[in-house]
Short mmCIF file of C-alpha atoms in Angstrom, two decimals:
data_model
loop_
_atom_site.label_atom_id
_atom_site.label_comp_id
_atom_site.label_asym_id
_atom_site.label_seq_id
_atom_site.Cartn_x
_atom_site.Cartn_y
_atom_site.Cartn_z
CA UNK A 13 14.42 -43.40 -1.49
CA UNK A 14 12.11 -41.24 0.72
CA UNK A 15 10.50 -43.28 3.44
CA UNK A 16 6.48 -42.38 4.40
CA UNK A 17 5.79 -41.43 7.85
CA UNK A 18 3.90 -44.40 9.01
CA UNK A 19 2.63 -42.57 12.48
CA UNK A 20 0.19 -40.79 10.18
CA UNK A 21 -1.96 -43.81 9.63
CA UNK A 22 -4.70 -44.48 12.14
CA UNK A 23 -7.43 -46.81 12.47
CA UNK A 24 -11.14 -45.75 11.43
CA UNK A 25 -11.95 -46.11 15.24
CA UNK A 26 -9.32 -43.53 16.21
CA UNK A 27 -10.14 -41.31 13.24
CA UNK A 28 -13.91 -41.18 14.30
CA UNK A 29 -12.95 -40.40 17.85
CA UNK A 30 -10.58 -37.51 16.40
CA UNK A 31 -13.68 -36.31 14.42
CA UNK A 32 -15.96 -36.26 17.73
CA UNK A 33 -13.43 -34.42 19.73
CA UNK A 34 -12.91 -32.07 17.19
CA UNK A 35 -16.83 -31.41 16.65
CA UNK A 36 -16.58 -30.56 20.56
CA UNK A 37 -14.00 -28.00 20.02
CA UNK A 38 -11.06 -30.02 21.11
CA UNK A 39 -8.28 -27.84 19.26
CA UNK A 40 -5.67 -30.69 19.70
CA UNK A 41 -7.97 -33.13 17.99
CA UNK A 42 -8.55 -30.50 14.94
CA UNK A 43 -4.85 -29.84 14.80
CA UNK A 44 -4.08 -33.99 14.39
CA UNK A 45 -6.99 -34.02 11.67
CA UNK A 46 -5.14 -31.25 9.84
CA UNK A 47 -1.83 -33.02 9.99
CA UNK A 48 -3.34 -36.23 8.70
CA UNK A 49 -4.49 -34.43 5.68
CA UNK A 50 -1.51 -32.10 5.50
CA UNK A 51 0.34 -33.85 2.48
CA UNK A 52 -3.03 -33.69 0.84
CA UNK A 53 -3.86 -30.22 1.34
CA UNK A 54 -0.50 -29.16 0.03
CA UNK A 55 -0.74 -31.34 -3.22
CA UNK A 56 -4.59 -29.80 -3.84
CA UNK A 57 -3.27 -26.10 -3.20
CA UNK A 58 -1.10 -26.30 -6.22
CA UNK A 59 -4.09 -26.72 -8.25
CA UNK A 60 -5.67 -23.52 -7.02
CA UNK A 61 -4.80 -20.24 -8.91
CA UNK A 62 -4.23 -18.21 -5.95
CA UNK A 63 -0.89 -17.88 -3.64
CA UNK A 64 0.11 -21.43 -2.25
CA UNK A 65 -0.57 -19.77 1.41
CA UNK A 66 -4.11 -18.66 0.57
CA UNK A 67 -4.86 -21.83 -1.17
CA UNK A 68 -3.87 -23.92 1.91
CA UNK A 69 -5.71 -21.30 4.52
CA UNK A 70 -8.83 -21.91 2.24
CA UNK A 71 -8.46 -25.73 2.03
CA UNK A 72 -7.93 -25.98 5.82
CA UNK A 73 -10.87 -23.10 6.85
CA UNK A 74 -13.17 -25.20 4.58
CA UNK A 75 -11.92 -28.74 6.37
CA UNK A 76 -12.62 -27.06 9.74
CA UNK A 77 -15.89 -25.81 8.98
CA UNK A 78 -17.14 -29.28 7.24
CA UNK A 79 -16.10 -31.22 10.71
CA UNK A 80 -17.83 -28.65 12.78
CA UNK A 81 -20.96 -28.67 10.71
CA UNK A 82 -23.90 -30.47 12.96
CA UNK A 83 -25.36 -31.92 9.92
CA UNK A 84 -22.70 -34.72 9.36
CA UNK A 85 -23.51 -38.23 10.11
CA UNK A 86 -20.46 -40.03 10.20
CA UNK A 87 -21.27 -41.39 13.62
CA UNK A 88 -24.63 -42.88 12.38
CA UNK A 89 -23.18 -45.73 10.81
CA UNK A 90 -24.53 -47.96 7.91
CA UNK A 91 -28.26 -47.46 7.45
CA UNK A 92 -28.25 -44.26 9.88
#
């Protein structure tokens, strides 16, 4: 039986802190976020009809661009 990596689970506040740090250009924060989503990225890459390495690279690039986008509003909270 396969065990899940429980260390990959973080609280919402920890995730928001990582997002803020990644937005500010902290490479370690960005790497942690990518690591948190690595399993999902691998699964999604199988559905894209290009070589897996290219699909993974594209997904990660899009994730980084989304995080660094100044228009994201995850820190505004409910009601903006």
